[in-house]
Amino acid sequence: MISFKNVSYSYRNGSGVTNINFNLDPGEFTFLIGPTGSGKTTIMKLIYMDLYPDSGKIVILGTNVAKLKRRKIPFLRRRIGMIFQDYHLLNDRNLFENVAIPLHIIGIPRNEVEERVYRILEEVGLTNKEKQYPEELSGGEQQRACIARALIKDPEIILADEPTGNLDPIASFELVNLLEQINREGTAILMASHNYNLIKGRGHPIIEMRDGKLRNG
Amino acid sequence: MDKLAFLISEGVRNLWRHKLTAITAIFSVFITLFLIGSLFVITQNSHYLIEYLRTKYKIEVFFKAGVTNEQARKIMGVIKEIPGVRSTTLITKEDALRIFKDQFGEDIVAILGYNPLPASCVVNINRKQPDSVDIRPLISKIKSLDGVDQVNYQGRLIRRIENFYQKIVRGVSIAVIIILLLTIIIIANTIKLTIHAKQDLIKILKLLGATNLFIKIPFLLEAIFQGLIGAGLALVALVGVIHAGNTYLEKLFHMRIQYDPVVGAIMVGFAILIAFLTGYRTVTKYLA
C-alpha cells in the first residue's frame, strides 16, 4: 500500500529524513513514533506529496510518486484521508460544510452529499453539531470533525499526524479508539505520535523515528 | 453539474463569508471607478461643449466692391472647399442692403443713389475636429483669394476657447492615465490581499485533493463579483450625480451634462477584467 525504499529528504537547514525503508500493508494500523523533530511529519508530507524525496523510491497506493505528473496528484490525494494536529478546519464554514468539502471536490451529487455527511457525523459522534462552526467545538470535537472529513470520501488509508497533540488524555484515548474502530472496518491508518503511553499495548506495528532515521531500520 | 453549481455558490457565499475583505475590495473598486467615470464624463462633455461653441464661431468674408453676386457665389464655392470649412452662406448686395435698413432704419440707396454695400459670406467651420482649431491658416487662405476684400473673425476669443479646451483635454488625459494606473494597482492589491488572507484555505483544499481549477474558480468568481458590484455602485453613483447636477444646470443655465452609456459598459468591463486577471495571477501564484 505504501512503500519507502532508501528515501531521503533534507530541508535547507539540513534536517530531514535519511535512508528510510518501510512498507505498510492494506488494512494495517501502524504507529509512527518518535520525539518532536525526529522526522515524522516529513514522512507524512512525503506520503501526501507535499514534499518530494531527494533520493529513493516512494510508492503510494500502487503509484510511483516519481512518475506521477503533478496534475495527477489531487486524484491520488483523494484516496488518502488526512488528519492534522491543528485540525486544518475552515473557520468560515460550519461543520456540515467542512465535512462535505471532499465530496464536492470529487463531484458527488448534492442530495448524496447530505446523506453521507449526516451518516459520517453520526459515526464520529457529532450528531446535531452540523450547524456549529469550528470555534464553537471543543478540541476533541474538532479532531472528530477532522476524522469525519478524512473518512467521508472512503479513503484507502488515513494519515494522522499527531492527531492527539492538542487534546487532553481522555479525548486522546477516545480518539485512538475511534481510529481503531475505523481501522477495523478496513481502512489502513498511519498515525504519528510522540505519546508512547497512548499507543503502547495496543498491538499495532510501530515505526520508530529518531534524528531523521528509522531506529530499527 | 453539481460541482459547477457548488463552485458558483462558493464564489457568491465567499463574499458573505469574508464580508470585511469583500467590502474593502468593493469600496476600492467603487472609488476608483467613480473617479475614472467622472473624468470620462468631463472629457466627453468638454468635447460636446467645444463642438457647440465651434458652431458659434463666425467668419465674415467681405468681397471687393466690384464683385457681383454671381462672382461672389463662385468665390464662396472655392472657400467651401477649404479643409475645415463646414458651410458658407452668401449675403448678396441686396441682402446687405436689407440688413442695413433693418438695423439702421435708413434706405442708403435713397441717400446715395446706388448700393455701396459689398456682397459677403458667412463661413462656419467644422465643429467635429479631433484637435484644437487653429483658424489662422484658414483666414490666410480666404484672404489670398481674388475678390476678397476683408475677413472679420473673433480671432482672440476663438484662440482663448481652443486653448482652454486643449488644457482640459491634456489635464484630463494625464489624470485619466494616473487614475487608471492607480485603479489597476488598488484593485489588484486589494484582490491580492483577499486571496493572501485565504492561503490556508488554498493549502487545505490542495491537501483534500482539489484540482487547481476547483480552487481557482470560486476565487475568480468572488473577484469578478467584487469588481462587478464595485463598478455597478460607481455607475449608479455617477448617473445619480449627473441627474442631480442636471436638475440644477437646467434651471440655472439651460444646460445638461451628457452621459454616454458606453462609459458605463467600459467601467464594468474594466473592473471585471482587472479583477479576473489579478485574481487568476494571484491564485496561480499561491497554487504553485
Coordinates of N, CA and C in Angstrom, one line a residue, chain A residues 35-197:
Chain A
P35 N 10.4 11.4 19.0 CA 10.2 12.7 19.6 C 10.0 13.8 18.6
T36 N 9.6 14.9 19.1 CA 9.4 16.1 18.2 C 10.7 16.4 17.4
G37 N 10.6 16.6 16.1 CA 11.8 16.9 15.2 C 12.5 15.6 14.7
S38 N 11.9 14.5 15.0 CA 12.6 13.2 14.6 C 12.3 12.9 13.1
G39 N 11.3 13.6 12.5 CA 11.1 13.4 11.0 C 9.7 12.8 10.7
K40 N 8.8 12.6 11.7 CA 7.5 12.0 11.5 C 6.7 12.8 10.5
T41 N 6.6 14.1 10.7 CA 5.8 14.9 9.8 C 6.4 14.9 8.4
T42 N 7.7 14.9 8.3 CA 8.4 14.8 7.0 C 7.9 13.5 6.2
I43 N 7.9 12.4 7.0 CA 7.4 11.2 6.4 C 6.0 11.3 5.9
M44 N 5.1 12.0 6.7 CA 3.7 12.2 6.3 C 3.7 13.1 5.1
K45 N 4.4 14.1 5.0 CA 4.4 15.0 3.9 C 4.9 14.3 2.6
L46 N 5.9 13.4 2.8 CA 6.3 12.7 1.6 C 5.2 11.8 1.1
I47 N 4.4 11.2 2.0 CA 3.3 10.3 1.6 C 2.2 11.1 0.9
Y48 N 1.9 12.3 1.4 CA 0.8 13.0 0.7 C 1.3 14.0 -0.3
M49 N 2.6 13.8 -0.6 CA 3.2 14.5 -1.8 C 3.3 16.0 -1.6
D50 N 3.4 16.4 -0.4 CA 3.7 17.9 -0.1 C 5.2 18.1 -0.3
L51 N 5.9 17.0 -0.1 CA 7.4 17.1 -0.4 C 7.7 15.9 -1.3
Y52 N 8.8 16.1 -2.1 CA 9.3 15.1 -3.0 C 10.7 14.6 -2.5
P53 N 10.9 13.3 -2.5 CA 12.2 12.8 -1.9 C 13.4 13.3 -2.8
D54 N 14.5 13.5 -2.1 CA 15.8 13.8 -2.8 C 16.3 12.6 -3.5
S55 N 16.1 11.5 -2.8 CA 16.5 10.2 -3.4 C 15.7 9.1 -2.8
G56 N 15.7 7.9 -3.5 CA 14.9 6.8 -3.0 C 13.6 6.7 -3.8
K57 N 12.8 5.7 -3.5 CA 11.6 5.4 -4.2 C 10.4 5.3 -3.3
I58 N 9.4 6.1 -3.6 CA 8.1 6.0 -2.8 C 7.0 5.5 -3.7
V59 N 6.3 4.5 -3.2 CA 5.1 4.0 -3.9 C 3.9 4.2 -3.0
I60 N 2.9 5.0 -3.5 CA 1.7 5.2 -2.7 C 0.5 4.6 -3.5
L61 N -0.2 3.7 -2.8 CA -1.3 3.1 -3.4 C -1.1 2.6 -4.8
G62 N 0.1 2.0 -5.0 CA 0.5 1.4 -6.3 C 1.0 2.4 -7.3
T63 N 1.2 3.7 -6.9 CA 1.7 4.7 -7.8 C 3.1 5.1 -7.4
N64 N 4.0 5.0 -8.3 CA 5.4 5.5 -8.1 C 5.4 7.0 -8.1
V65 N 5.6 7.7 -7.0 CA 5.5 9.1 -6.9 C 6.3 9.9 -7.9
A66 N 7.5 9.3 -8.1 CA 8.5 10.0 -9.0 C 7.9 10.1 -10.4
K67 N 7.0 9.1 -10.8 CA 6.5 9.1 -12.2 C 5.1 9.8 -12.3
L68 N 4.6 10.2 -11.1 CA 3.3 10.8 -11.1 C 3.4 12.3 -11.6
K69 N 2.5 12.6 -12.6 CA 2.5 14.0 -13.0 C 1.8 14.9 -12.0
R70 N 2.3 16.1 -11.9 CA 1.8 17.0 -10.8 C 0.3 17.2 -10.9
R71 N -0.2 17.3 -12.1 CA -1.7 17.5 -12.2 C -2.5 16.3 -11.8
K72 N -1.8 15.1 -11.6 CA -2.5 13.9 -11.2 C -2.5 13.8 -9.6
I73 N -1.7 14.6 -9.0 CA -1.6 14.5 -7.5 C -2.9 14.6 -6.8
P74 N -3.8 15.6 -7.2 CA -5.1 15.7 -6.5 C -5.8 14.4 -6.5
F75 N -5.8 13.6 -7.6 CA -6.6 12.4 -7.7 C -6.0 11.3 -6.8
L76 N -4.7 11.3 -6.6 CA -4.1 10.3 -5.6 C -4.5 10.8 -4.2
R77 N -4.4 12.1 -4.0 CA -4.7 12.6 -2.6 C -6.2 12.3 -2.2
R78 N -7.1 12.1 -3.2 CA -8.5 11.9 -2.9 C -8.6 10.4 -2.3
R79 N -7.6 9.6 -2.5 CA -7.7 8.2 -2.0 C -7.0 8.2 -0.6
I80 N -6.5 9.3 -0.1 CA -5.9 9.4 1.2 C -6.6 10.3 2.1
G81 N -6.9 9.9 3.3 CA -7.6 10.8 4.3 C -6.5 11.4 5.2
M82 N -6.6 12.7 5.5 CA -5.5 13.3 6.3 C -6.1 14.0 7.6
I83 N -5.4 13.7 8.7 CA -5.8 14.4 10.0 C -4.6 15.1 10.5
F84 N -4.8 16.3 10.9 CA -3.6 17.1 11.4 C -3.8 17.5 12.9
Q85 N -2.6 17.7 13.5 CA -2.6 18.1 14.9 C -3.5 19.4 15.1
D86 N -3.3 20.4 14.2 CA -4.1 21.6 14.3 C -5.4 21.6 13.5
Y87 N -5.9 20.5 13.2 CA -7.2 20.2 12.6 C -7.3 20.7 11.1
H88 N -6.8 21.9 10.8 CA -7.0 22.4 9.5 C -8.4 22.5 9.0
L89 N -9.3 22.8 10.0 CA -10.7 23.0 9.6 C -10.9 24.5 9.1
L90 N -11.9 24.7 8.2 CA -12.1 26.0 7.7 C -13.0 26.8 8.7
N91 N -12.5 27.8 9.3 CA -13.3 28.5 10.3 C -14.4 29.3 9.8
D92 N -14.5 29.6 8.5 CA -15.6 30.4 7.9 C -16.7 29.5 7.4
R93 N -16.6 28.2 7.7 CA -17.7 27.3 7.3 C -18.1 26.4 8.5
N94 N -19.4 26.0 8.6 CA -19.9 25.2 9.7 C -19.4 23.8 9.5
L95 N -19.7 23.0 10.5 CA -19.2 21.6 10.5 C -19.7 20.8 9.3
F96 N -21.0 21.0 8.9 CA -21.5 20.3 7.7 C -20.7 20.6 6.5
E97 N -20.5 22.0 6.3 CA -19.8 22.4 5.1 C -18.3 21.9 5.1
N98 N -17.7 21.9 6.3 CA -16.3 21.4 6.4 C -16.2 19.9 6.0
V99 N -17.1 19.2 6.5 CA -17.1 17.7 6.3 C -17.5 17.4 4.8
A100 N -18.3 18.3 4.2 CA -18.8 18.0 2.9 C -17.8 18.3 1.8
I101 N -16.8 19.1 2.1 CA -15.8 19.6 1.1 C -15.2 18.5 0.2
P102 N -14.7 17.4 0.8 CA -14.1 16.4 0.0 C -15.1 15.8 -1.0
L103 N -16.4 15.7 -0.7 CA -17.4 15.2 -1.6 C -17.6 16.2 -2.7
H104 N -17.6 17.5 -2.4 CA -17.8 18.4 -3.5 C -16.6 18.4 -4.5
I105 N -15.4 18.2 -3.9 CA -14.2 18.1 -4.7 C -14.3 16.9 -5.7
I106 N -14.9 15.8 -5.2 CA -15.0 14.6 -6.0 C -16.1 14.8 -7.0
G107 N -17.1 15.6 -6.7 CA -18.3 15.9 -7.6 C -19.5 15.0 -7.3
I108 N -19.6 14.7 -6.0 CA -20.8 13.8 -5.5 C -22.1 14.7 -5.6
P109 N -23.2 14.1 -6.1 CA -24.4 14.9 -6.2 C -24.9 15.5 -4.8
R110 N -25.5 16.6 -4.9 CA -25.9 17.4 -3.7 C -26.7 16.5 -2.7
N111 N -27.7 15.8 -3.2 CA -28.5 15.0 -2.3 C -27.7 13.9 -1.6
E112 N -26.8 13.3 -2.3 CA -26.0 12.3 -1.7 C -25.0 12.8 -0.7
V113 N -24.5 14.1 -0.9 CA -23.6 14.7 0.0 C -24.3 14.8 1.4
E114 N -25.5 15.3 1.4 CA -26.2 15.5 2.6 C -26.3 14.2 3.4
E115 N -26.7 13.2 2.7 CA -26.9 11.9 3.3 C -25.6 11.3 3.9
R116 N -24.6 11.5 3.2 CA -23.3 10.9 3.6 C -22.7 11.7 4.8
V117 N -22.9 13.1 4.7 CA -22.4 13.9 5.8 C -23.1 13.5 7.1
Y118 N -24.4 13.4 7.1 CA -25.1 13.1 8.3 C -24.7 11.8 8.9
R119 N -24.5 10.8 8.0 CA -24.1 9.5 8.4 C -22.8 9.5 9.1
I120 N -21.8 10.2 8.4 CA -20.4 10.2 9.0 C -20.4 10.9 10.3
L121 N -21.2 12.0 10.4 CA -21.2 12.8 11.7 C -21.7 11.9 12.8
E122 N -22.7 11.1 12.5 CA -23.2 10.1 13.5 C -22.1 9.1 13.9
E123 N -21.4 8.7 12.9 CA -20.3 7.7 13.1 C -19.2 8.2 14.0
V124 N -18.9 9.5 13.9 CA -17.8 10.0 14.8 C -18.4 10.7 16.0
G125 N -19.7 10.6 16.2 CA -20.3 11.1 17.4 C -20.5 12.6 17.4
L126 N -20.8 13.2 16.3 CA -21.0 14.6 16.2 C -22.4 15.0 15.7
T127 N -23.4 14.1 16.0 CA -24.8 14.3 15.6 C -25.3 15.6 16.2
N128 N -26.1 16.3 15.4 CA -26.7 17.6 15.9 C -25.7 18.8 16.0
K129 N -24.5 18.6 15.6 CA -23.5 19.7 15.7 C -23.2 20.3 14.3
E130 N -23.9 19.8 13.3 CA -23.6 20.2 11.9 C -23.7 21.7 11.6
K131 N -24.4 22.4 12.4 CA -24.6 23.9 12.1 C -23.5 24.7 12.9
Q132 N -22.7 24.0 13.7 CA -21.8 24.8 14.6 C -20.5 25.0 13.8
Y133 N -19.8 26.1 14.1 CA -18.6 26.5 13.5 C -17.4 25.9 14.3
P134 N -16.3 25.7 13.7 CA -15.1 25.0 14.4 C -14.8 25.6 15.7
E135 N -14.9 27.0 15.8 CA -14.5 27.6 17.1 C -15.5 27.4 18.2
E136 N -16.7 26.9 17.8 CA -17.7 26.5 18.8 C -17.6 25.1 19.3
L137 N -16.7 24.4 18.7 CA -16.5 23.0 19.1 C -15.3 22.8 20.0
S138 N -15.3 21.8 20.9 CA -14.1 21.5 21.7 C -13.0 21.0 20.8
G139 N -11.8 20.9 21.4 CA -10.7 20.3 20.7 C -10.9 18.9 20.2
G140 N -11.5 18.1 21.1 CA -11.8 16.7 20.7 C -12.9 16.7 19.6
E141 N -13.8 17.5 19.7 CA -14.9 17.6 18.6 C -14.3 18.0 17.3
Q142 N -13.4 19.0 17.4 CA -12.8 19.5 16.1 C -12.0 18.3 15.5
Q143 N -11.3 17.6 16.3 CA -10.5 16.5 15.8 C -11.4 15.4 15.2
R144 N -12.5 15.2 15.8 CA -13.5 14.2 15.3 C -14.1 14.7 13.9
A145 N -14.2 16.0 13.9 CA -14.7 16.6 12.6 C -13.7 16.4 11.5
C146 N -12.4 16.5 11.9 CA -11.3 16.3 11.0 C -11.3 14.8 10.5
I147 N -11.6 13.9 11.5 CA -11.7 12.5 11.1 C -12.8 12.3 10.1
A148 N -14.0 12.9 10.5 CA -15.1 12.8 9.6 C -14.8 13.3 8.2
R149 N -14.1 14.4 8.1 CA -13.8 14.9 6.8 C -12.8 14.0 6.0
A150 N -11.9 13.3 6.8 CA -11.0 12.4 6.1 C -11.7 11.1 5.7
L151 N -12.7 10.7 6.5 CA -13.3 9.4 6.3 C -14.4 9.5 5.3
I152 N -15.0 10.6 5.1 CA -16.2 10.7 4.2 C -16.0 10.3 2.8
K153 N -14.8 10.4 2.3 CA -14.5 10.0 0.9 C -14.1 8.6 0.8
D154 N -14.3 7.8 1.9 CA -13.9 6.4 1.9 C -12.4 6.2 1.4
P155 N -11.5 6.7 2.1 CA -10.1 6.6 1.7 C -9.5 5.2 1.9
E156 N -8.5 4.9 1.2 CA -7.9 3.6 1.4 C -6.9 3.6 2.6
I157 N -6.4 4.8 2.9 CA -5.6 5.0 4.1 C -5.8 6.4 4.7
I158 N -5.7 6.4 6.1 CA -5.8 7.7 6.8 C -4.4 8.0 7.4
L159 N -3.9 9.2 7.1 CA -2.7 9.6 7.7 C -3.1 10.6 8.8
A160 N -2.7 10.2 10.0 CA -3.0 11.1 11.2 C -1.7 11.6 11.8
D161 N -1.4 12.9 11.6 CA -0.2 13.5 12.0 C -0.4 14.1 13.4
E162 N 0.1 13.5 14.4 CA -0.1 13.9 15.8 C -1.5 14.4 16.1
P163 N -2.5 13.5 15.8 CA -3.9 14.0 16.0 C -4.3 14.3 17.4
T164 N -3.5 13.7 18.4 CA -3.8 14.0 19.8 C -3.0 15.1 20.4
G165 N -2.2 15.7 19.6 CA -1.2 16.7 20.1 C -1.9 17.8 20.9
N166 N -3.1 18.2 20.5 CA -3.8 19.3 21.2 C -4.9 18.9 22.1
L167 N -5.0 17.5 22.4 CA -6.1 17.0 23.1 C -5.7 16.6 24.6
D168 N -6.7 16.6 25.5 CA -6.4 16.1 26.8 C -6.3 14.6 26.8
P169 N -5.8 13.9 27.8 CA -5.6 12.5 27.8 C -6.9 11.7 27.5
I170 N -8.0 12.1 28.0 CA -9.2 11.3 27.8 C -9.7 11.4 26.4
A171 N -9.6 12.7 25.8 CA -10.0 12.9 24.4 C -9.1 12.2 23.5
S172 N -7.8 12.1 23.9 CA -6.8 11.4 23.1 C -7.1 9.9 23.0
F173 N -7.4 9.4 24.2 CA -7.7 8.0 24.3 C -8.9 7.6 23.4
E174 N -9.9 8.5 23.5 CA -11.2 8.2 22.8 C -10.9 8.3 21.3
L175 N -10.0 9.2 20.9 CA -9.7 9.4 19.5 C -9.0 8.2 18.9
V176 N -8.0 7.7 19.7 CA -7.3 6.5 19.2 C -8.3 5.3 19.1
N177 N -9.2 5.2 20.0 CA -10.2 4.2 20.0 C -11.1 4.3 18.7
L178 N -11.4 5.6 18.4 CA -12.2 5.8 17.2 C -11.5 5.4 15.9
L179 N -10.2 5.8 15.9 CA -9.4 5.4 14.7 C -9.2 3.9 14.6
E180 N -9.1 3.2 15.8 CA -9.1 1.7 15.7 C -10.4 1.1 15.2
Q181 N -11.5 1.8 15.6 CA -12.8 1.3 15.1 C -12.9 1.5 13.6
I182 N -12.4 2.6 13.1 CA -12.4 2.8 11.7 C -11.5 1.8 11.0
N183 N -10.4 1.5 11.6 CA -9.4 0.5 11.0 C -10.0 -0.9 10.9
R184 N -10.8 -1.2 11.9 CA -11.5 -2.5 11.9 C -12.4 -2.6 10.8
E185 N -12.9 -1.5 10.3 CA -13.8 -1.5 9.1 C -13.1 -1.6 7.8
G186 N -11.7 -1.6 7.9 CA -10.9 -1.9 6.7 C -10.0 -0.8 6.2
T187 N -10.1 0.4 6.8 CA -9.2 1.5 6.4 C -7.9 1.4 7.1
A188 N -6.8 1.4 6.3 CA -5.4 1.4 6.8 C -5.2 2.8 7.5
I189 N -4.4 2.8 8.6 CA -4.1 4.0 9.3 C -2.7 4.1 9.7
L190 N -2.1 5.3 9.4 CA -0.7 5.5 9.8 C -0.8 6.7 10.7
M191 N -0.5 6.5 12.0 CA -0.7 7.6 13.0 C 0.6 8.0 13.6
A192 N 1.0 9.2 13.4 CA 2.3 9.7 14.0 C 2.0 10.3 15.4
S193 N 2.8 9.9 16.3 CA 2.6 10.4 17.7 C 4.0 10.4 18.5
H194 N 4.1 11.3 19.4 CA 5.2 11.2 20.3 C 4.8 10.8 21.7
N195 N 3.5 10.4 21.8 CA 3.0 10.0 23.1 C 3.0 8.5 23.2
Y196 N 4.1 7.9 23.8 CA 4.3 6.5 23.9 C 3.2 5.8 24.7
N197 N 2.8 6.6 25.8 CA 1.8 6.0 26.7 C 0.5 5.7 26.0

